[in-house]
């Protein structure tokens, strides 16, 4: 059995992480998705337990104190974190799990799980990023400026990731990511049991 792969995707707010990951999940339902916990307010249409677990700051602090989060970060004034148990369970079961998280959280995951697959999704340009964020219509003027200001610093961290993918067309970005995942499935460190089996075969010959 192949080991499960932790797939982590970051990129500035508005790049299209959610859009590309939705398509990836649609085309690859075998990949589990890590639902993050957050203290931010739900946006119209977002559901608790589907898009995020929406928690109070008190509940979130309790989760940190009890070691229930794989990583957490304060992003644009709210807390976001990855519930740990589901990630560990899926990987143990040999399944891939997708995390869509910010750069601070990603750098922490790189420390504890360096064997993960780290992908940075880039916008085609900063102008296009601003247009997408505005077009999404979810941000106030202040929050829009805050997210655009943070984008440049976040993009500087792209060199810490193994792969960079430009989200020009959603379908192309999804296909590139799916191809990267497929290639990573052939990593020798994820296929130890296959190699061990062949070793037995050689010894028995
Ligand atoms: P993120 O999750 O990175 O914050 P979203 O997935 O919410 O970004 O995308 C931000 C906005 O940009 C949305 O309105 C989305 O429909 C749009 N968008 C995403 N990808 C593309 C693309 N490749 N081309 C044009 N618009 C896009
Ligand atoms: P949004 O509020 O637009 O849904 O997300 C804001 C930022 O928080 C995005 O960059 C998103 O990737 C990040 N984020 C979402 N979930 C998590 C998480 O579990 N941990 C961390 N560190 N960041 C997250």
mmCIF file of C-alpha atoms and ligand atoms in Angstrom:
data_model
loop_
_atom_site.group_PDB
_atom_site.id
_atom_site.type_symbol
_atom_site.label_atom_id
_atom_site.label_comp_id
_atom_site.label_asym_id
_atom_site.label_seq_id
_atom_site.Cartn_x
_atom_site.Cartn_y
_atom_site.Cartn_z
ATOM 1 C CA UNK A 1 0.000 0.000 0.000
ATOM 2 C CA UNK A 2 1.245 3.471 -0.916
ATOM 3 C CA UNK A 3 1.547 6.016 1.888
ATOM 4 C CA UNK A 4 -0.928 8.911 1.846
ATOM 5 C CA UNK A 5 0.265 12.280 0.582
ATOM 6 C CA UNK A 6 -0.311 15.544 2.412
ATOM 7 C CA UNK A 7 -1.015 18.096 -0.338
ATOM 8 C CA UNK A 8 -0.765 21.711 0.753
ATOM 9 C CA UNK A 9 -1.783 24.641 -1.441
ATOM 10 C CA UNK A 10 -1.115 28.268 -0.543
ATOM 11 C CA UNK A 11 -1.279 31.535 -2.417
ATOM 12 C CA UNK A 12 -2.451 35.096 -1.822
ATOM 13 C CA UNK A 13 -6.112 35.676 -1.091
ATOM 14 C CA UNK A 14 -7.999 36.019 -4.381
ATOM 15 C CA UNK A 15 -5.534 33.952 -6.464
ATOM 16 C CA UNK A 16 -8.174 31.281 -6.943
ATOM 17 C CA UNK A 17 -7.137 28.581 -4.442
ATOM 18 C CA UNK A 18 -10.736 27.805 -3.539
ATOM 19 C CA UNK A 19 -11.836 27.700 -7.188
ATOM 20 C CA UNK A 20 -8.950 25.478 -8.317
ATOM 21 C CA UNK A 21 -9.231 23.197 -5.268
ATOM 22 C CA UNK A 22 -13.009 22.815 -5.832
ATOM 23 C CA UNK A 23 -12.345 21.593 -9.379
ATOM 24 C CA UNK A 24 -9.553 19.293 -8.186
ATOM 25 C CA UNK A 25 -11.869 17.793 -5.565
ATOM 26 C CA UNK A 26 -14.649 17.382 -8.120
ATOM 27 C CA UNK A 27 -12.341 15.532 -10.509
ATOM 28 C CA UNK A 28 -10.546 13.619 -7.765
ATOM 29 C CA UNK A 29 -13.070 12.675 -5.088
ATOM 30 C CA UNK A 30 -10.523 10.166 -3.749
ATOM 31 C CA UNK A 31 -8.560 13.100 -2.276
ATOM 32 C CA UNK A 32 -9.805 14.005 1.207
ATOM 33 C CA UNK A 33 -10.118 17.651 2.134
ATOM 34 C CA UNK A 34 -9.131 19.175 5.443
ATOM 35 C CA UNK A 35 -11.874 21.501 6.678
ATOM 36 C CA UNK A 36 -10.194 24.315 8.585
ATOM 37 C CA UNK A 37 -11.387 25.924 11.787
ATOM 38 C CA UNK A 38 -11.761 29.702 11.758
ATOM 39 C CA UNK A 39 -12.998 32.532 13.932
ATOM 40 C CA UNK A 40 -14.053 34.671 10.964
ATOM 41 C CA UNK A 41 -17.710 35.194 10.123
ATOM 42 C CA UNK A 42 -19.235 32.935 7.453
ATOM 43 C CA UNK A 43 -19.670 34.570 4.032
ATOM 44 C CA UNK A 44 -23.082 34.285 2.363
ATOM 45 C CA UNK A 45 -23.572 30.680 1.295
ATOM 46 C CA UNK A 46 -20.811 29.267 3.500
ATOM 47 C CA UNK A 47 -21.861 26.410 5.762
ATOM 48 C CA UNK A 48 -20.451 25.302 9.093
ATOM 49 C CA UNK A 49 -18.703 21.943 8.727
ATOM 50 C CA UNK A 50 -18.610 22.255 4.922
ATOM 51 C CA UNK A 51 -16.475 25.294 4.089
ATOM 52 C CA UNK A 52 -15.048 25.816 7.558
ATOM 53 C CA UNK A 53 -15.788 25.000 11.179
ATOM 54 C CA UNK A 54 -16.840 28.436 12.424
ATOM 55 C CA UNK A 55 -15.733 28.762 16.046
ATOM 56 C CA UNK A 56 -15.597 31.467 18.678
ATOM 57 C CA UNK A 57 -12.170 32.745 19.765
ATOM 58 C CA UNK A 58 -12.650 30.939 23.114
ATOM 59 C CA UNK A 59 -13.309 27.586 21.433
ATOM 60 C CA UNK A 60 -10.370 28.138 19.073
ATOM 61 C CA UNK A 61 -8.009 28.896 21.979
ATOM 62 C CA UNK A 62 -9.234 25.731 23.704
ATOM 63 C CA UNK A 63 -8.313 23.688 20.600
ATOM 64 C CA UNK A 64 -4.815 25.214 20.583
ATOM 65 C CA UNK A 65 -4.386 24.490 24.306
ATOM 66 C CA UNK A 66 -5.473 20.872 23.842
ATOM 67 C CA UNK A 67 -3.037 20.334 20.960
ATOM 68 C CA UNK A 68 -5.867 19.603 18.516
ATOM 69 C CA UNK A 69 -4.443 21.718 15.685
ATOM 70 C CA UNK A 70 -1.693 20.639 13.303
ATOM 71 C CA UNK A 71 -0.977 24.333 12.705
ATOM 72 C CA UNK A 72 -2.737 27.613 13.212
ATOM 73 C CA UNK A 73 -2.171 31.243 12.272
ATOM 74 C CA UNK A 74 -3.717 34.662 12.688
ATOM 75 C CA UNK A 75 -4.659 35.876 9.202
ATOM 76 C CA UNK A 76 -6.238 39.305 8.606
ATOM 77 C CA UNK A 77 -7.275 39.549 12.268
ATOM 78 C CA UNK A 78 -8.903 36.113 12.532
ATOM 79 C CA UNK A 79 -7.617 32.731 13.617
ATOM 80 C CA UNK A 80 -7.421 29.836 11.160
ATOM 81 C CA UNK A 81 -6.196 26.320 11.906
ATOM 82 C CA UNK A 82 -6.061 22.740 10.672
ATOM 83 C CA UNK A 83 -7.692 20.091 12.906
ATOM 84 C CA UNK A 84 -4.929 17.517 13.405
ATOM 85 C CA UNK A 85 -6.697 14.176 13.891
ATOM 86 C CA UNK A 86 -8.403 13.934 10.505
ATOM 87 C CA UNK A 87 -5.122 14.651 8.689
ATOM 88 C CA UNK A 88 -3.279 11.932 10.618
ATOM 89 C CA UNK A 89 -6.133 9.424 10.171
ATOM 90 C CA UNK A 90 -6.366 9.908 6.403
ATOM 91 C CA UNK A 91 -2.594 9.656 5.914
ATOM 92 C CA UNK A 92 -2.486 6.514 8.077
ATOM 93 C CA UNK A 93 -5.211 5.022 5.871
ATOM 94 C CA UNK A 94 -3.000 5.621 2.795
ATOM 95 C CA UNK A 95 -5.228 8.441 1.495
ATOM 96 C CA UNK A 96 -4.193 11.834 0.160
ATOM 97 C CA UNK A 97 -5.443 14.892 2.017
ATOM 98 C CA UNK A 98 -5.604 18.440 0.706
ATOM 99 C CA UNK A 99 -4.941 21.501 2.879
ATOM 100 C CA UNK A 100 -5.636 24.986 1.534
ATOM 101 C CA UNK A 101 -3.889 27.259 4.009
ATOM 102 C CA UNK A 102 -1.954 30.508 4.351
ATOM 103 C CA UNK A 103 1.829 30.883 4.151
ATOM 104 C CA UNK A 104 2.457 31.159 7.935
ATOM 105 C CA UNK A 105 0.584 27.922 8.571
ATOM 106 C CA UNK A 106 2.300 26.268 5.599
ATOM 107 C CA UNK A 107 5.776 27.114 6.931
ATOM 108 C CA UNK A 108 4.805 25.431 10.203
ATOM 109 C CA UNK A 109 3.533 22.315 8.410
ATOM 110 C CA UNK A 110 6.828 22.199 6.441
ATOM 111 C CA UNK A 111 8.649 21.884 9.786
ATOM 112 C CA UNK A 112 6.529 19.028 11.161
ATOM 113 C CA UNK A 113 5.743 17.207 7.891
ATOM 114 C CA UNK A 114 8.553 17.998 5.427
ATOM 115 C CA UNK A 115 7.523 14.965 3.336
ATOM 116 C CA UNK A 116 4.334 16.805 2.277
ATOM 117 C CA UNK A 117 3.695 18.215 -1.186
ATOM 118 C CA UNK A 118 3.890 22.009 -1.029
ATOM 119 C CA UNK A 119 2.407 23.976 -3.937
ATOM 120 C CA UNK A 120 2.183 27.759 -4.274
ATOM 121 C CA UNK A 121 -0.571 29.056 -6.535
ATOM 122 C CA UNK A 122 0.387 32.340 -8.225
ATOM 123 C CA UNK A 123 -1.868 34.929 -9.882
ATOM 124 C CA UNK A 124 -0.947 35.802 -13.505
ATOM 125 C CA UNK A 125 -0.252 39.403 -12.308
ATOM 126 C CA UNK A 126 -0.941 41.677 -9.344
ATOM 127 C CA UNK A 127 -3.460 43.610 -11.446
ATOM 128 C CA UNK A 128 -5.379 40.395 -12.133
ATOM 129 C CA UNK A 129 -5.200 39.485 -8.435
ATOM 130 C CA UNK A 130 -6.788 42.848 -7.506
ATOM 131 C CA UNK A 131 -9.463 42.352 -10.167
ATOM 132 C CA UNK A 132 -10.304 38.853 -8.870
ATOM 133 C CA UNK A 133 -10.516 39.984 -5.259
ATOM 134 C CA UNK A 134 -12.765 42.919 -6.213
ATOM 135 C CA UNK A 135 -14.819 40.718 -8.537
ATOM 136 C CA UNK A 136 -15.461 38.202 -5.757
ATOM 137 C CA UNK A 137 -17.299 41.002 -3.951
ATOM 138 C CA UNK A 138 -16.673 39.587 -0.476
ATOM 139 C CA UNK A 139 -14.289 42.190 0.934
ATOM 140 C CA UNK A 140 -14.754 45.660 2.330
ATOM 141 C CA UNK A 141 -12.453 48.362 0.903
ATOM 142 C CA UNK A 142 -10.255 48.037 3.992
ATOM 143 C CA UNK A 143 -10.010 44.256 3.868
ATOM 144 C CA UNK A 144 -9.321 44.409 0.120
ATOM 145 C CA UNK A 145 -6.340 46.725 0.699
ATOM 146 C CA UNK A 146 -5.105 44.561 3.552
ATOM 147 C CA UNK A 147 -5.199 41.409 1.411
ATOM 148 C CA UNK A 148 -3.498 43.099 -1.565
ATOM 149 C CA UNK A 149 -0.812 44.565 0.704
ATOM 150 C CA UNK A 150 -0.093 41.130 2.155
ATOM 151 C CA UNK A 151 0.019 39.494 -1.299
ATOM 152 C CA UNK A 152 3.462 40.821 -2.262
ATOM 153 C CA UNK A 153 5.053 39.579 0.974
ATOM 154 C CA UNK A 154 3.319 36.222 0.603
ATOM 155 C CA UNK A 155 4.532 35.775 -2.992
ATOM 156 C CA UNK A 156 8.109 36.253 -1.732
ATOM 157 C CA UNK A 157 7.638 33.026 0.239
ATOM 158 C CA UNK A 158 6.866 31.042 -2.928
ATOM 159 C CA UNK A 159 10.534 29.918 -3.097
ATOM 160 C CA UNK A 160 9.972 27.861 0.072
ATOM 161 C CA UNK A 161 7.503 25.650 -1.811
ATOM 162 C CA UNK A 162 8.536 22.753 -4.042
ATOM 163 C CA UNK A 163 6.184 23.796 -6.870
ATOM 164 C CA UNK A 164 4.739 27.047 -8.223
ATOM 165 C CA UNK A 165 1.674 26.972 -10.477
ATOM 166 C CA UNK A 166 0.144 30.030 -12.193
ATOM 167 C CA UNK A 167 -3.647 30.161 -12.074
ATOM 168 C CA UNK A 168 -4.249 31.666 -15.482
ATOM 169 C CA UNK A 169 -7.080 29.361 -16.582
ATOM 170 C CA UNK A 170 -8.709 27.350 -13.788
ATOM 171 C CA UNK A 171 -8.801 24.132 -15.848
ATOM 172 C CA UNK A 172 -5.095 24.398 -16.736
ATOM 173 C CA UNK A 173 -4.045 25.076 -13.134
ATOM 174 C CA UNK A 174 -6.114 22.110 -11.919
ATOM 175 C CA UNK A 175 -4.637 19.827 -14.563
ATOM 176 C CA UNK A 176 -1.079 20.873 -13.711
ATOM 177 C CA UNK A 177 -1.693 20.231 -10.013
ATOM 178 C CA UNK A 178 -3.280 16.842 -10.763
ATOM 179 C CA UNK A 179 -0.205 15.943 -12.863
ATOM 180 C CA UNK A 180 2.145 16.969 -10.046
ATOM 181 C CA UNK A 181 0.164 14.816 -7.597
ATOM 182 C CA UNK A 182 0.314 11.870 -9.989
ATOM 183 C CA UNK A 183 4.096 12.233 -10.310
ATOM 184 C CA UNK A 184 4.506 12.495 -6.523
ATOM 185 C CA UNK A 185 2.638 9.203 -6.123
ATOM 186 C CA UNK A 186 5.715 7.561 -7.624
ATOM 187 C CA UNK A 187 8.095 8.880 -4.965
ATOM 188 C CA UNK A 188 10.161 6.027 -3.577
ATOM 189 C CA UNK A 189 9.568 7.139 0.040
ATOM 190 C CA UNK A 190 5.806 6.750 -0.459
ATOM 191 C CA UNK A 191 6.169 3.280 -1.931
ATOM 192 C CA UNK A 192 8.244 1.464 0.629
ATOM 193 C CA UNK A 193 5.870 -1.486 0.848
ATOM 194 C CA UNK A 194 6.011 -1.971 -2.941
ATOM 195 C CA UNK A 195 9.806 -1.936 -2.826
ATOM 196 C CA UNK A 196 9.841 -4.291 0.143
ATOM 197 C CA UNK A 197 7.578 -6.709 -1.725
ATOM 198 C CA UNK A 198 9.878 -6.745 -4.756
ATOM 199 C CA UNK A 199 12.865 -7.293 -2.531
ATOM 200 C CA UNK A 200 11.184 -10.433 -1.153
ATOM 201 C CA UNK A 201 10.468 -11.578 -4.681
ATOM 202 C CA UNK A 202 14.186 -11.163 -5.603
ATOM 203 C CA UNK A 203 15.368 -12.987 -2.504
ATOM 204 C CA UNK A 204 13.028 -15.923 -3.159
ATOM 205 C CA UNK A 205 14.211 -16.396 -6.729
HETATM 206 P P1 LIG B 1 -8.878 32.327 -2.984
HETATM 207 O O1 LIG B 1 -9.487 31.048 -2.498
HETATM 208 O O2 LIG B 1 -7.432 32.157 -3.407
HETATM 209 O O3 LIG B 1 -9.038 33.490 -2.052
HETATM 210 P P2 LIG B 1 -11.093 32.313 -4.936
HETATM 211 O O4 LIG B 1 -11.079 30.906 -5.405
HETATM 212 O O5 LIG B 1 -12.164 32.752 -4.003
HETATM 213 O O6 LIG B 1 -9.628 32.724 -4.347
HETATM 214 O O7 LIG B 1 -11.100 33.215 -6.246
HETATM 215 C C1 LIG B 1 -11.176 34.642 -6.180
HETATM 216 C C2 LIG B 1 -12.045 35.151 -7.338
HETATM 217 O O8 LIG B 1 -11.353 34.944 -8.571
HETATM 218 C C3 LIG B 1 -13.372 34.429 -7.445
HETATM 219 O O9 LIG B 1 -14.379 35.353 -7.794
HETATM 220 C C4 LIG B 1 -13.132 33.412 -8.565
HETATM 221 O O10 LIG B 1 -14.323 33.118 -9.264
HETATM 222 C C5 LIG B 1 -12.142 34.140 -9.458
HETATM 223 N N1 LIG B 1 -11.178 33.246 -10.145
HETATM 224 C C6 LIG B 1 -10.538 32.174 -9.632
HETATM 225 N N2 LIG B 1 -9.709 31.630 -10.552
HETATM 226 C C7 LIG B 1 -9.840 32.371 -11.680
HETATM 227 C C8 LIG B 1 -9.248 32.314 -12.998
HETATM 228 N N3 LIG B 1 -8.337 31.378 -13.319
HETATM 229 N N4 LIG B 1 -9.590 33.244 -13.902
HETATM 230 C C9 LIG B 1 -10.501 34.202 -13.577
HETATM 231 N N5 LIG B 1 -11.111 34.326 -12.366
HETATM 232 C C10 LIG B 1 -10.783 33.421 -11.421
HETATM 233 P P1 LIG B 2 -10.563 33.287 3.706
HETATM 234 O O1 LIG B 2 -10.961 34.138 4.850
HETATM 235 O O2 LIG B 2 -10.448 34.064 2.406
HETATM 236 O O3 LIG B 2 -11.401 32.026 3.575
HETATM 237 O O4 LIG B 2 -9.070 32.748 4.017
HETATM 238 C C1 LIG B 2 -8.073 33.669 4.346
HETATM 239 C C2 LIG B 2 -6.744 32.963 4.371
HETATM 240 O O5 LIG B 2 -6.712 31.982 5.422
HETATM 241 C C3 LIG B 2 -6.419 32.209 3.060
HETATM 242 O O6 LIG B 2 -5.063 32.505 2.725
HETATM 243 C C4 LIG B 2 -6.574 30.768 3.471
HETATM 244 O O7 LIG B 2 -5.740 29.910 2.694
HETATM 245 C C5 LIG B 2 -6.124 30.804 4.905
HETATM 246 N N1 LIG B 2 -6.554 29.624 5.658
HETATM 247 C C6 LIG B 2 -7.693 28.910 5.519
HETATM 248 N N2 LIG B 2 -7.692 27.854 6.355
HETATM 249 C C7 LIG B 2 -6.525 27.894 7.028
HETATM 250 C C8 LIG B 2 -5.934 27.061 8.031
HETATM 251 O O8 LIG B 2 -6.475 26.041 8.467
HETATM 252 N N3 LIG B 2 -4.726 27.432 8.499
HETATM 253 C C9 LIG B 2 -4.078 28.525 8.039
HETATM 254 N N4 LIG B 2 -2.869 28.790 8.558
HETATM 255 N N5 LIG B 2 -4.604 29.337 7.099
HETATM 256 C C10 LIG B 2 -5.800 29.018 6.592
#
